[in-house]
mmCIF file with all atom_site columns, C-alpha atoms in Angstrom:
data_model
loop_
_atom_site.group_PDB
_atom_site.id
_atom_site.type_symbol
_atom_site.label_atom_id
_atom_site.label_alt_id
_atom_site.label_comp_id
_atom_site.label_asym_id
_atom_site.label_entity_id
_atom_site.label_seq_id
_atom_site.pdbx_PDB_ins_code
_atom_site.Cartn_x
_atom_site.Cartn_y
_atom_site.Cartn_z
_atom_site.occupancy
_atom_site.B_iso_or_equiv
_atom_site.pdbx_formal_charge
_atom_site.auth_seq_id
_atom_site.auth_comp_id
_atom_site.auth_asym_id
_atom_site.auth_atom_id
_atom_site.pdbx_PDB_model_num
ATOM 1   C CA . GLY A 1 1   ? -2.396  -0.513  7.651   1.00 75.00 ? 1   GLY A CA 1
ATOM 2   C CA . GLN A 1 2   ? -3.999  -2.652  5.002   1.00 84.00 ? 2   GLN A CA 1
ATOM 3   C CA . ASN A 1 3   ? -7.379  -4.227  5.595   1.00 91.00 ? 3   ASN A CA 1
ATOM 4   C CA . ILE A 1 4   ? -9.771  -6.126  3.345   1.00 95.00 ? 4   ILE A CA 1
ATOM 5   C CA . ASP A 1 5   ? -13.067 -7.427  4.691   1.00 96.00 ? 5   ASP A CA 1
ATOM 6   C CA . GLN A 1 6   ? -15.458 -9.872  3.102   1.00 97.00 ? 6   GLN A CA 1
ATOM 7   C CA . PRO A 1 7   ? -17.999 -12.307 4.550   1.00 97.00 ? 7   PRO A CA 1
ATOM 8   C CA . THR A 1 8   ? -16.604 -15.684 5.533   1.00 96.00 ? 8   THR A CA 1
ATOM 9   C CA . GLU A 1 9   ? -19.359 -17.805 4.029   1.00 97.00 ? 9   GLU A CA 1
ATOM 10  C CA . MET A 1 10  ? -22.506 -17.469 1.942   1.00 98.00 ? 10  MET A CA 1
ATOM 11  C CA . THR A 1 11  ? -25.088 -19.952 0.753   1.00 97.00 ? 11  THR A CA 1
ATOM 12  C CA . ALA A 1 12  ? -27.321 -19.542 -2.287  1.00 97.00 ? 12  ALA A CA 1
ATOM 13  C CA . THR A 1 13  ? -29.604 -21.637 -4.436  1.00 97.00 ? 13  THR A CA 1
ATOM 14  C CA . GLU A 1 14  ? -28.914 -22.874 -7.940  1.00 97.00 ? 14  GLU A CA 1
ATOM 15  C CA . GLY A 1 15  ? -30.323 -20.439 -10.506 1.00 97.00 ? 15  GLY A CA 1
ATOM 16  C CA . ALA A 1 16  ? -30.391 -17.532 -8.066  1.00 97.00 ? 16  ALA A CA 1
ATOM 17  C CA . ILE A 1 17  ? -28.304 -14.354 -7.877  1.00 98.00 ? 17  ILE A CA 1
ATOM 18  C CA . VAL A 1 18  ? -25.746 -13.724 -5.142  1.00 98.00 ? 18  VAL A CA 1
ATOM 19  C CA . GLN A 1 19  ? -23.748 -10.608 -4.273  1.00 98.00 ? 19  GLN A CA 1
ATOM 20  C CA . ILE A 1 20  ? -20.437 -10.917 -2.423  1.00 98.00 ? 20  ILE A CA 1
ATOM 21  C CA . ASN A 1 21  ? -19.317 -7.674  -0.812  1.00 98.00 ? 21  ASN A CA 1
ATOM 22  C CA . CYS A 1 22  ? -15.813 -6.471  -0.107  1.00 98.00 ? 22  CYS A CA 1
ATOM 23  C CA . THR A 1 23  ? -14.666 -3.383  1.763   1.00 98.00 ? 23  THR A CA 1
ATOM 24  C CA . TYR A 1 24  ? -11.076 -2.261  1.882   1.00 97.00 ? 24  TYR A CA 1
ATOM 25  C CA . GLN A 1 25  ? -8.853  0.256   3.613   1.00 94.00 ? 25  GLN A CA 1
ATOM 26  C CA . THR A 1 26  ? -5.440  0.430   2.029   1.00 89.00 ? 26  THR A CA 1
ATOM 27  C CA . SER A 1 27  ? -2.613  2.902   1.667   1.00 83.00 ? 27  SER A CA 1
ATOM 28  C CA . GLY A 1 28  ? -2.367  3.270   -2.068  1.00 83.00 ? 28  GLY A CA 1
ATOM 29  C CA . PHE A 1 29  ? -4.796  1.820   -4.573  1.00 89.00 ? 29  PHE A CA 1
ATOM 30  C CA . ASN A 1 30  ? -4.342  0.789   -8.200  1.00 89.00 ? 30  ASN A CA 1
ATOM 31  C CA . GLY A 1 31  ? -7.327  -1.443  -8.702  1.00 92.00 ? 31  GLY A CA 1
ATOM 32  C CA . LEU A 1 32  ? -9.374  -4.273  -7.285  1.00 96.00 ? 32  LEU A CA 1
ATOM 33  C CA . PHE A 1 33  ? -9.356  -7.909  -8.335  1.00 96.00 ? 33  PHE A CA 1
ATOM 34  C CA . TRP A 1 34  ? -11.734 -10.783 -7.819  1.00 97.00 ? 34  TRP A CA 1
ATOM 35  C CA . TYR A 1 35  ? -10.353 -14.296 -8.014  1.00 97.00 ? 35  TYR A CA 1
ATOM 36  C CA . GLN A 1 36  ? -12.156 -17.628 -7.807  1.00 98.00 ? 36  GLN A CA 1
ATOM 37  C CA . GLN A 1 37  ? -10.592 -20.557 -5.980  1.00 97.00 ? 37  GLN A CA 1
ATOM 38  C CA . HIS A 1 38  ? -12.097 -24.043 -5.996  1.00 97.00 ? 38  HIS A CA 1
ATOM 39  C CA . ALA A 1 39  ? -11.159 -26.313 -3.113  1.00 94.00 ? 39  ALA A CA 1
ATOM 40  C CA . GLY A 1 40  ? -7.684  -27.749 -3.573  1.00 92.00 ? 40  GLY A CA 1
ATOM 41  C CA . GLU A 1 41  ? -6.975  -25.641 -6.635  1.00 95.00 ? 41  GLU A CA 1
ATOM 42  C CA . ALA A 1 42  ? -5.199  -22.405 -7.502  1.00 96.00 ? 42  ALA A CA 1
ATOM 43  C CA . PRO A 1 43  ? -6.932  -19.009 -7.605  1.00 97.00 ? 43  PRO A CA 1
ATOM 44  C CA . THR A 1 44  ? -8.027  -17.952 -11.077 1.00 96.00 ? 44  THR A CA 1
ATOM 45  C CA . PHE A 1 45  ? -8.680  -14.419 -12.298 1.00 95.00 ? 45  PHE A CA 1
ATOM 46  C CA . LEU A 1 46  ? -12.282 -13.232 -12.614 1.00 96.00 ? 46  LEU A CA 1
ATOM 47  C CA . SER A 1 47  ? -12.226 -9.452  -12.878 1.00 95.00 ? 47  SER A CA 1
ATOM 48  C CA . TYR A 1 48  ? -10.250 -6.251  -12.411 1.00 94.00 ? 48  TYR A CA 1
ATOM 49  C CA . ASN A 1 49  ? -11.807 -2.858  -11.678 1.00 95.00 ? 49  ASN A CA 1
ATOM 50  C CA . VAL A 1 50  ? -9.887  0.388   -11.787 1.00 93.00 ? 50  VAL A CA 1
ATOM 51  C CA . LEU A 1 51  ? -12.643 2.946   -12.305 1.00 94.00 ? 51  LEU A CA 1
ATOM 52  C CA . ASP A 1 52  ? -15.908 3.325   -10.437 1.00 96.00 ? 52  ASP A CA 1
ATOM 53  C CA . GLY A 1 53  ? -18.827 1.450   -11.845 1.00 97.00 ? 53  GLY A CA 1
ATOM 54  C CA . LEU A 1 54  ? -20.025 -1.944  -12.925 1.00 97.00 ? 54  LEU A CA 1
ATOM 55  C CA . GLU A 1 55  ? -18.131 -4.246  -15.265 1.00 94.00 ? 55  GLU A CA 1
ATOM 56  C CA . GLU A 1 56  ? -20.095 -7.140  -16.687 1.00 94.00 ? 56  GLU A CA 1
ATOM 57  C CA . LYS A 1 57  ? -18.574 -10.340 -17.963 1.00 91.00 ? 57  LYS A CA 1
ATOM 58  C CA . GLY A 1 58  ? -21.098 -13.028 -18.755 1.00 94.00 ? 58  GLY A CA 1
ATOM 59  C CA . ARG A 1 59  ? -22.775 -14.304 -15.585 1.00 97.00 ? 59  ARG A CA 1
ATOM 60  C CA . PHE A 1 60  ? -20.296 -12.431 -13.414 1.00 97.00 ? 60  PHE A CA 1
ATOM 61  C CA . SER A 1 61  ? -20.227 -8.679  -12.777 1.00 97.00 ? 61  SER A CA 1
ATOM 62  C CA . SER A 1 62  ? -17.985 -6.634  -10.518 1.00 98.00 ? 62  SER A CA 1
ATOM 63  C CA . PHE A 1 63  ? -18.645 -3.189  -9.070  1.00 98.00 ? 63  PHE A CA 1
ATOM 64  C CA . LEU A 1 64  ? -16.245 -0.681  -7.571  1.00 98.00 ? 64  LEU A CA 1
ATOM 65  C CA . SER A 1 65  ? -16.667 2.526   -5.589  1.00 97.00 ? 65  SER A CA 1
ATOM 66  C CA . ARG A 1 66  ? -13.252 3.999   -4.877  1.00 95.00 ? 66  ARG A CA 1
ATOM 67  C CA . SER A 1 67  ? -14.601 6.787   -2.682  1.00 95.00 ? 67  SER A CA 1
ATOM 68  C CA . LYS A 1 68  ? -16.369 4.272   -0.438  1.00 96.00 ? 68  LYS A CA 1
ATOM 69  C CA . GLY A 1 69  ? -13.648 1.628   -0.486  1.00 96.00 ? 69  GLY A CA 1
ATOM 70  C CA . TYR A 1 70  ? -16.252 -0.880  -1.606  1.00 97.00 ? 70  TYR A CA 1
ATOM 71  C CA . SER A 1 71  ? -16.662 -3.542  -4.222  1.00 98.00 ? 71  SER A CA 1
ATOM 72  C CA . TYR A 1 72  ? -18.998 -6.405  -4.912  1.00 98.00 ? 72  TYR A CA 1
ATOM 73  C CA . LEU A 1 73  ? -19.025 -9.447  -7.128  1.00 98.00 ? 73  LEU A CA 1
ATOM 74  C CA . LEU A 1 74  ? -22.408 -10.380 -8.566  1.00 98.00 ? 74  LEU A CA 1
ATOM 75  C CA . LEU A 1 75  ? -23.004 -13.910 -9.758  1.00 98.00 ? 75  LEU A CA 1
ATOM 76  C CA . LYS A 1 76  ? -26.153 -14.570 -11.780 1.00 97.00 ? 76  LYS A CA 1
ATOM 77  C CA . GLU A 1 77  ? -27.869 -17.828 -12.752 1.00 97.00 ? 77  GLU A CA 1
ATOM 78  C CA . LEU A 1 78  ? -25.877 -19.696 -10.151 1.00 98.00 ? 78  LEU A CA 1
ATOM 79  C CA . GLN A 1 79  ? -24.620 -23.128 -11.033 1.00 97.00 ? 79  GLN A CA 1
ATOM 80  C CA . MET A 1 80  ? -23.357 -25.874 -8.732  1.00 97.00 ? 80  MET A CA 1
ATOM 81  C CA . LYS A 1 81  ? -19.863 -25.405 -10.168 1.00 97.00 ? 81  LYS A CA 1
ATOM 82  C CA . ASP A 1 82  ? -19.848 -21.846 -8.776  1.00 98.00 ? 82  ASP A CA 1
ATOM 83  C CA . SER A 1 83  ? -19.349 -23.319 -5.303  1.00 98.00 ? 83  SER A CA 1
ATOM 84  C CA . ALA A 1 84  ? -15.889 -21.994 -4.472  1.00 97.00 ? 84  ALA A CA 1
ATOM 85  C CA . SER A 1 85  ? -14.064 -19.315 -2.513  1.00 97.00 ? 85  SER A CA 1
ATOM 86  C CA . TYR A 1 86  ? -14.091 -15.805 -3.948  1.00 98.00 ? 86  TYR A CA 1
ATOM 87  C CA . LEU A 1 87  ? -11.091 -13.684 -3.096  1.00 97.00 ? 87  LEU A CA 1
ATOM 88  C CA . CYS A 1 88  ? -11.186 -9.899  -3.118  1.00 97.00 ? 88  CYS A CA 1
ATOM 89  C CA . ALA A 1 89  ? -7.722  -8.433  -3.697  1.00 96.00 ? 89  ALA A CA 1
ATOM 90  C CA . VAL A 1 90  ? -6.325  -4.914  -3.913  1.00 94.00 ? 90  VAL A CA 1
ATOM 91  C CA . SER A 1 91  ? -3.435  -3.924  -6.150  1.00 91.00 ? 91  SER A CA 1
ATOM 92  C CA . LEU A 1 92  ? -1.366  -1.316  -4.343  1.00 88.00 ? 92  LEU A CA 1
ATOM 93  C CA . ASN A 1 93  ? 0.506   1.568   -5.894  1.00 78.00 ? 93  ASN A CA 1
ATOM 94  C CA . THR A 1 94  ? 3.099   1.693   -3.148  1.00 70.00 ? 94  THR A CA 1
ATOM 95  C CA . GLY A 1 95  ? 5.536   0.199   -5.606  1.00 63.00 ? 95  GLY A CA 1
ATOM 96  C CA . GLY A 1 96  ? 6.727   -3.330  -6.173  1.00 63.00 ? 96  GLY A CA 1
ATOM 97  C CA . PHE A 1 97  ? 3.685   -4.940  -7.842  1.00 67.00 ? 97  PHE A CA 1
ATOM 98  C CA . LYS A 1 98  ? 2.067   -5.814  -4.559  1.00 86.00 ? 98  LYS A CA 1
ATOM 99  C CA . THR A 1 99  ? -1.410  -7.281  -4.284  1.00 91.00 ? 99  THR A CA 1
ATOM 100 C CA . ILE A 1 100 ? -3.020  -8.033  -0.938  1.00 92.00 ? 100 ILE A CA 1
ATOM 101 C CA . PHE A 1 101 ? -5.813  -10.558 -0.616  1.00 94.00 ? 101 PHE A CA 1
ATOM 102 C CA . GLY A 1 102 ? -8.843  -10.743 1.584   1.00 95.00 ? 102 GLY A CA 1
ATOM 103 C CA . ALA A 1 103 ? -9.532  -13.965 3.454   1.00 94.00 ? 103 ALA A CA 1
ATOM 104 C CA . GLY A 1 104 ? -12.074 -15.032 0.842   1.00 96.00 ? 104 GLY A CA 1
ATOM 105 C CA . THR A 1 105 ? -15.782 -15.801 0.889   1.00 97.00 ? 105 THR A CA 1
ATOM 106 C CA . ARG A 1 106 ? -16.766 -19.452 0.640   1.00 97.00 ? 106 ARG A CA 1
ATOM 107 C CA . LEU A 1 107 ? -19.883 -19.733 -1.487  1.00 98.00 ? 107 LEU A CA 1
ATOM 108 C CA . PHE A 1 108 ? -22.026 -22.841 -1.250  1.00 97.00 ? 108 PHE A CA 1
ATOM 109 C CA . VAL A 1 109 ? -24.536 -23.351 -4.051  1.00 98.00 ? 109 VAL A CA 1
ATOM 110 C CA . LYS A 1 110 ? -27.311 -25.764 -3.164  1.00 96.00 ? 110 LYS A CA 1
ATOM 111 C CA . ALA A 1 111 ? -29.805 -27.467 -5.441  1.00 94.00 ? 111 ALA A CA 1
ATOM 112 C CA . ASP B 2 1   ? 0.637   -26.242 -22.122 1.00 66.00 ? 1   ASP B CA 1
ATOM 113 C CA . THR B 2 2   ? 1.023   -25.434 -18.449 1.00 71.00 ? 2   THR B CA 1
ATOM 114 C CA . ALA B 2 3   ? 1.375   -21.695 -17.914 1.00 92.00 ? 3   ALA B CA 1
ATOM 115 C CA . VAL B 2 4   ? 2.758   -21.734 -14.364 1.00 97.00 ? 4   VAL B CA 1
ATOM 116 C CA . SER B 2 5   ? 4.075   -25.014 -13.025 1.00 96.00 ? 5   SER B CA 1
ATOM 117 C CA . GLN B 2 6   ? 5.396   -25.977 -9.619  1.00 96.00 ? 6   GLN B CA 1
ATOM 118 C CA . THR B 2 7   ? 7.191   -29.018 -8.304  1.00 96.00 ? 7   THR B CA 1
ATOM 119 C CA . PRO B 2 8   ? 6.586   -30.926 -6.186  1.00 97.00 ? 8   PRO B CA 1
ATOM 120 C CA . LYS B 2 9   ? 2.816   -30.869 -5.765  1.00 96.00 ? 9   LYS B CA 1
ATOM 121 C CA . TYR B 2 10  ? 3.031   -32.520 -2.356  1.00 97.00 ? 10  TYR B CA 1
ATOM 122 C CA . LEU B 2 11  ? 5.907   -32.399 0.109   1.00 97.00 ? 11  LEU B CA 1
ATOM 123 C CA . VAL B 2 12  ? 5.927   -34.229 3.430   1.00 97.00 ? 12  VAL B CA 1
ATOM 124 C CA . THR B 2 13  ? 9.016   -33.841 5.574   1.00 97.00 ? 13  THR B CA 1
ATOM 125 C CA . GLN B 2 14  ? 10.318  -33.847 9.107   1.00 97.00 ? 14  GLN B CA 1
ATOM 126 C CA . MET B 2 15  ? 10.939  -30.803 11.263  1.00 97.00 ? 15  MET B CA 1
ATOM 127 C CA . GLY B 2 16  ? 14.432  -29.441 10.872  1.00 97.00 ? 16  GLY B CA 1
ATOM 128 C CA . ASN B 2 17  ? 14.883  -30.574 7.272   1.00 97.00 ? 17  ASN B CA 1
ATOM 129 C CA . ASP B 2 18  ? 15.723  -28.299 4.337   1.00 97.00 ? 18  ASP B CA 1
ATOM 130 C CA . LYS B 2 19  ? 13.553  -28.404 1.218   1.00 97.00 ? 19  LYS B CA 1
ATOM 131 C CA . SER B 2 20  ? 13.095  -26.575 -2.078  1.00 97.00 ? 20  SER B CA 1
ATOM 132 C CA . ILE B 2 21  ? 10.095  -25.836 -4.266  1.00 98.00 ? 21  ILE B CA 1
ATOM 133 C CA . LYS B 2 22  ? 10.548  -24.965 -7.926  1.00 97.00 ? 22  LYS B CA 1
ATOM 134 C CA . CYS B 2 23  ? 8.407   -22.750 -10.138 1.00 97.00 ? 23  CYS B CA 1
ATOM 135 C CA . GLU B 2 24  ? 8.489   -22.059 -13.852 1.00 97.00 ? 24  GLU B CA 1
ATOM 136 C CA . GLN B 2 25  ? 6.283   -19.891 -16.059 1.00 97.00 ? 25  GLN B CA 1
ATOM 137 C CA . ASN B 2 26  ? 6.098   -19.956 -19.842 1.00 96.00 ? 26  ASN B CA 1
ATOM 138 C CA . LEU B 2 27  ? 3.953   -16.830 -20.197 1.00 94.00 ? 27  LEU B CA 1
ATOM 139 C CA . GLY B 2 28  ? 6.873   -14.477 -20.793 1.00 93.00 ? 28  GLY B CA 1
ATOM 140 C CA . HIS B 2 29  ? 5.953   -12.475 -17.697 1.00 92.00 ? 29  HIS B CA 1
ATOM 141 C CA . ASP B 2 30  ? 8.474   -10.224 -15.966 1.00 90.00 ? 30  ASP B CA 1
ATOM 142 C CA . THR B 2 31  ? 7.200   -10.621 -12.410 1.00 92.00 ? 31  THR B CA 1
ATOM 143 C CA . MET B 2 32  ? 6.938   -13.719 -10.255 1.00 94.00 ? 32  MET B CA 1
ATOM 144 C CA . TYR B 2 33  ? 5.671   -14.244 -6.715  1.00 94.00 ? 33  TYR B CA 1
ATOM 145 C CA . TRP B 2 34  ? 5.545   -16.667 -3.835  1.00 96.00 ? 34  TRP B CA 1
ATOM 146 C CA . TYR B 2 35  ? 2.429   -16.805 -1.679  1.00 96.00 ? 35  TYR B CA 1
ATOM 147 C CA . LYS B 2 36  ? 1.624   -18.824 1.417   1.00 96.00 ? 36  LYS B CA 1
ATOM 148 C CA . GLN B 2 37  ? -1.950  -20.007 2.025   1.00 96.00 ? 37  GLN B CA 1
ATOM 149 C CA . ASP B 2 38  ? -2.500  -21.274 5.526   1.00 91.00 ? 38  ASP B CA 1
ATOM 150 C CA . SER B 2 39  ? -5.200  -23.535 6.921   1.00 83.00 ? 39  SER B CA 1
ATOM 151 C CA . LYS B 2 40  ? -7.595  -20.591 7.161   1.00 80.00 ? 40  LYS B CA 1
ATOM 152 C CA . LYS B 2 41  ? -7.184  -20.092 3.405   1.00 80.00 ? 41  LYS B CA 1
ATOM 153 C CA . PHE B 2 42  ? -5.622  -16.651 3.850   1.00 86.00 ? 42  PHE B CA 1
ATOM 154 C CA . LEU B 2 43  ? -3.340  -15.967 0.876   1.00 93.00 ? 43  LEU B CA 1
ATOM 155 C CA . LYS B 2 44  ? -0.324  -13.933 1.936   1.00 93.00 ? 44  LYS B CA 1
ATOM 156 C CA . ILE B 2 45  ? 2.468   -12.630 -0.260  1.00 92.00 ? 45  ILE B CA 1
ATOM 157 C CA . MET B 2 46  ? 5.995   -13.635 0.700   1.00 94.00 ? 46  MET B CA 1
ATOM 158 C CA . PHE B 2 47  ? 8.259   -12.499 -2.118  1.00 92.00 ? 47  PHE B CA 1
ATOM 159 C CA . SER B 2 48  ? 8.110   -10.877 -5.519  1.00 91.00 ? 48  SER B CA 1
ATOM 160 C CA . TYR B 2 49  ? 10.761  -10.718 -8.241  1.00 91.00 ? 49  TYR B CA 1
ATOM 161 C CA . ASN B 2 50  ? 10.790  -8.508  -11.316 1.00 88.00 ? 50  ASN B CA 1
ATOM 162 C CA . ASN B 2 51  ? 13.268  -9.495  -14.016 1.00 86.00 ? 51  ASN B CA 1
ATOM 163 C CA . LYS B 2 52  ? 15.274  -11.544 -11.512 1.00 85.00 ? 52  LYS B CA 1
ATOM 164 C CA . GLU B 2 53  ? 15.414  -8.666  -9.029  1.00 87.00 ? 53  GLU B CA 1
ATOM 165 C CA . LEU B 2 54  ? 13.834  -8.977  -5.583  1.00 89.00 ? 54  LEU B CA 1
ATOM 166 C CA . ILE B 2 55  ? 11.257  -6.212  -5.169  1.00 86.00 ? 55  ILE B CA 1
ATOM 167 C CA . ILE B 2 56  ? 9.023   -7.445  -2.371  1.00 85.00 ? 56  ILE B CA 1
ATOM 168 C CA . ASN B 2 57  ? 10.270  -9.179  0.731   1.00 85.00 ? 57  ASN B CA 1
ATOM 169 C CA . GLU B 2 58  ? 7.549   -9.355  3.332   1.00 86.00 ? 58  GLU B CA 1
ATOM 170 C CA . THR B 2 59  ? 8.157   -10.148 6.971   1.00 78.00 ? 59  THR B CA 1
ATOM 171 C CA . VAL B 2 60  ? 9.230   -13.700 6.316   1.00 86.00 ? 60  VAL B CA 1
ATOM 172 C CA . PRO B 2 61  ? 11.725  -15.636 8.464   1.00 90.00 ? 61  PRO B CA 1
ATOM 173 C CA . ASN B 2 62  ? 15.163  -15.680 6.874   1.00 91.00 ? 62  ASN B CA 1
ATOM 174 C CA . ARG B 2 63  ? 14.896  -19.482 6.763   1.00 95.00 ? 63  ARG B CA 1
ATOM 175 C CA . PHE B 2 64  ? 13.015  -18.789 3.517   1.00 96.00 ? 64  PHE B CA 1
ATOM 176 C CA . SER B 2 65  ? 15.271  -17.845 0.628   1.00 95.00 ? 65  SER B CA 1
ATOM 177 C CA . PRO B 2 66  ? 13.957  -17.246 -2.888  1.00 95.00 ? 66  PRO B CA 1
ATOM 178 C CA . LYS B 2 67  ? 16.171  -17.528 -5.941  1.00 94.00 ? 67  LYS B CA 1
ATOM 179 C CA . SER B 2 68  ? 15.450  -16.426 -9.487  1.00 94.00 ? 68  SER B CA 1
ATOM 180 C CA . PRO B 2 69  ? 18.015  -17.769 -11.974 1.00 92.00 ? 69  PRO B CA 1
ATOM 181 C CA . ASP B 2 70  ? 16.120  -16.127 -14.839 1.00 92.00 ? 70  ASP B CA 1
ATOM 182 C CA . LYS B 2 71  ? 12.802  -14.362 -15.228 1.00 90.00 ? 71  LYS B CA 1
ATOM 183 C CA . ALA B 2 72  ? 10.973  -17.595 -16.051 1.00 95.00 ? 72  ALA B CA 1
ATOM 184 C CA . HIS B 2 73  ? 11.985  -19.348 -12.843 1.00 96.00 ? 73  HIS B CA 1
ATOM 185 C CA . LEU B 2 74  ? 11.539  -18.592 -9.166  1.00 96.00 ? 74  LEU B CA 1
ATOM 186 C CA . ASN B 2 75  ? 12.523  -21.182 -6.603  1.00 96.00 ? 75  ASN B CA 1
ATOM 187 C CA . LEU B 2 76  ? 11.935  -21.209 -2.863  1.00 97.00 ? 76  LEU B CA 1
ATOM 188 C CA . HIS B 2 77  ? 14.350  -22.846 -0.441  1.00 97.00 ? 77  HIS B CA 1
ATOM 189 C CA . ILE B 2 78  ? 13.322  -23.387 3.159   1.00 96.00 ? 78  ILE B CA 1
ATOM 190 C CA . ASN B 2 79  ? 15.854  -24.218 5.867   1.00 96.00 ? 79  ASN B CA 1
ATOM 191 C CA . SER B 2 80  ? 15.180  -25.832 9.235   1.00 97.00 ? 80  SER B CA 1
ATOM 192 C CA . LEU B 2 81  ? 11.511  -26.494 8.573   1.00 97.00 ? 81  LEU B CA 1
ATOM 193 C CA . GLU B 2 82  ? 9.077   -25.893 11.422  1.00 96.00 ? 82  GLU B CA 1
ATOM 194 C CA . LEU B 2 83  ? 5.569   -27.174 12.083  1.00 96.00 ? 83  LEU B CA 1
ATOM 195 C CA . GLY B 2 84  ? 4.147   -23.716 11.359  1.00 94.00 ? 84  GLY B CA 1
ATOM 196 C CA . ASP B 2 85  ? 5.537   -23.838 7.833   1.00 96.00 ? 85  ASP B CA 1
ATOM 197 C CA . SER B 2 86  ? 2.865   -26.373 6.902   1.00 96.00 ? 86  SER B CA 1
ATOM 198 C CA . ALA B 2 87  ? 0.708   -24.673 4.277   1.00 96.00 ? 87  ALA B CA 1
ATOM 199 C CA . VAL B 2 88  ? 0.074   -24.523 0.563   1.00 97.00 ? 88  VAL B CA 1
ATOM 200 C CA . TYR B 2 89  ? 2.665   -22.452 -1.283  1.00 98.00 ? 89  TYR B CA 1
ATOM 201 C CA . PHE B 2 90  ? 1.582   -20.854 -4.545  1.00 98.00 ? 90  PHE B CA 1
ATOM 202 C CA . CYS B 2 91  ? 3.825   -19.444 -7.196  1.00 97.00 ? 91  CYS B CA 1
ATOM 203 C CA . ALA B 2 92  ? 2.351   -16.810 -9.512  1.00 96.00 ? 92  ALA B CA 1
ATOM 204 C CA . SER B 2 93  ? 3.430   -14.584 -12.364 1.00 95.00 ? 93  SER B CA 1
ATOM 205 C CA . SER B 2 94  ? 2.147   -11.364 -13.893 1.00 92.00 ? 94  SER B CA 1
ATOM 206 C CA . GLN B 2 95  ? 2.832   -8.800  -16.568 1.00 88.00 ? 95  GLN B CA 1
ATOM 207 C CA . ALA B 2 96  ? 1.477   -5.426  -15.519 1.00 72.00 ? 96  ALA B CA 1
ATOM 208 C CA . THR B 2 97  ? -0.609  -3.625  -18.146 1.00 65.00 ? 97  THR B CA 1
ATOM 209 C CA . SER B 2 98  ? -2.828  -0.573  -17.911 1.00 59.00 ? 98  SER B CA 1
ATOM 210 C CA . GLY B 2 99  ? -5.908  -2.572  -18.824 1.00 61.00 ? 99  GLY B CA 1
ATOM 211 C CA . SER B 2 100 ? -5.538  -5.615  -16.641 1.00 64.00 ? 100 SER B CA 1
ATOM 212 C CA . GLY B 2 101 ? -3.276  -4.366  -13.871 1.00 74.00 ? 101 GLY B CA 1
ATOM 213 C CA . ASP B 2 102 ? -0.927  -6.977  -12.510 1.00 84.00 ? 102 ASP B CA 1
ATOM 214 C CA . THR B 2 103 ? -3.316  -9.888  -13.011 1.00 90.00 ? 103 THR B CA 1
ATOM 215 C CA . GLN B 2 104 ? -1.669  -12.910 -11.523 1.00 93.00 ? 104 GLN B CA 1
ATOM 216 C CA . TYR B 2 105 ? -1.573  -16.411 -12.909 1.00 95.00 ? 105 TYR B CA 1
ATOM 217 C CA . PHE B 2 106 ? -1.106  -19.017 -10.233 1.00 97.00 ? 106 PHE B CA 1
ATOM 218 C CA . GLY B 2 107 ? 0.630   -22.352 -10.279 1.00 97.00 ? 107 GLY B CA 1
ATOM 219 C CA . PRO B 2 108 ? -1.183  -25.426 -8.928  1.00 96.00 ? 108 PRO B CA 1
ATOM 220 C CA . GLY B 2 109 ? 0.345   -25.044 -5.472  1.00 97.00 ? 109 GLY B CA 1
ATOM 221 C CA . THR B 2 110 ? 2.683   -27.145 -3.338  1.00 98.00 ? 110 THR B CA 1
ATOM 222 C CA . ARG B 2 111 ? 1.114   -28.635 -0.227  1.00 97.00 ? 111 ARG B CA 1
ATOM 223 C CA . LEU B 2 112 ? 3.872   -28.749 2.393   1.00 97.00 ? 112 LEU B CA 1
ATOM 224 C CA . THR B 2 113 ? 3.335   -30.837 5.513   1.00 97.00 ? 113 THR B CA 1
ATOM 225 C CA . VAL B 2 114 ? 5.934   -30.689 8.267   1.00 97.00 ? 114 VAL B CA 1
ATOM 226 C CA . LEU B 2 115 ? 5.775   -33.534 10.770  1.00 96.00 ? 115 LEU B CA 1
#
């Protein structure tokens, strides 16, 4: 079976750092995505990790450990506009360009 | 320049009706998808087409029928609409590369409400 787990909600303060964790158990693994989705809008791409390690992109970084089935998204210098849902998604290599999404973590950034 | 567009943005209809949602992408991608996002915000794949060929067909009632007239368009027709079909439907496209995987670009979504 395919399973992706991430916390339902998190709250953090403007200017702080927050880490959103994701664990997955899937049959077949190509890579792991993080998408951001603001309320009422479409998901937008944040990052893609294939190899183990940390990838940094501005205020956002994403980490992957394939052996542990674990990833996290790190958001630094939080801004109010970072309040959104963050979706962890796994690209499968079972054929057919299939990506499965976690239920998302709703992040609330407070002043 | 809208990369992935969907019409309509909102759709309110009665149970039992038949409706269609249209999707177009101008990114030159080979693969297009339909996703359903329910009230719990869980995004679930329904169908995927690659160069007009159906490659993913998840466990979706056969009242849902996708059609891809060309690789830039993927439409979704729904027959005999039911209350449980109420959701936001997202179209997406991708072009798989070794560096970015099959990063998906989503349309704005179609909010379907069945009364």
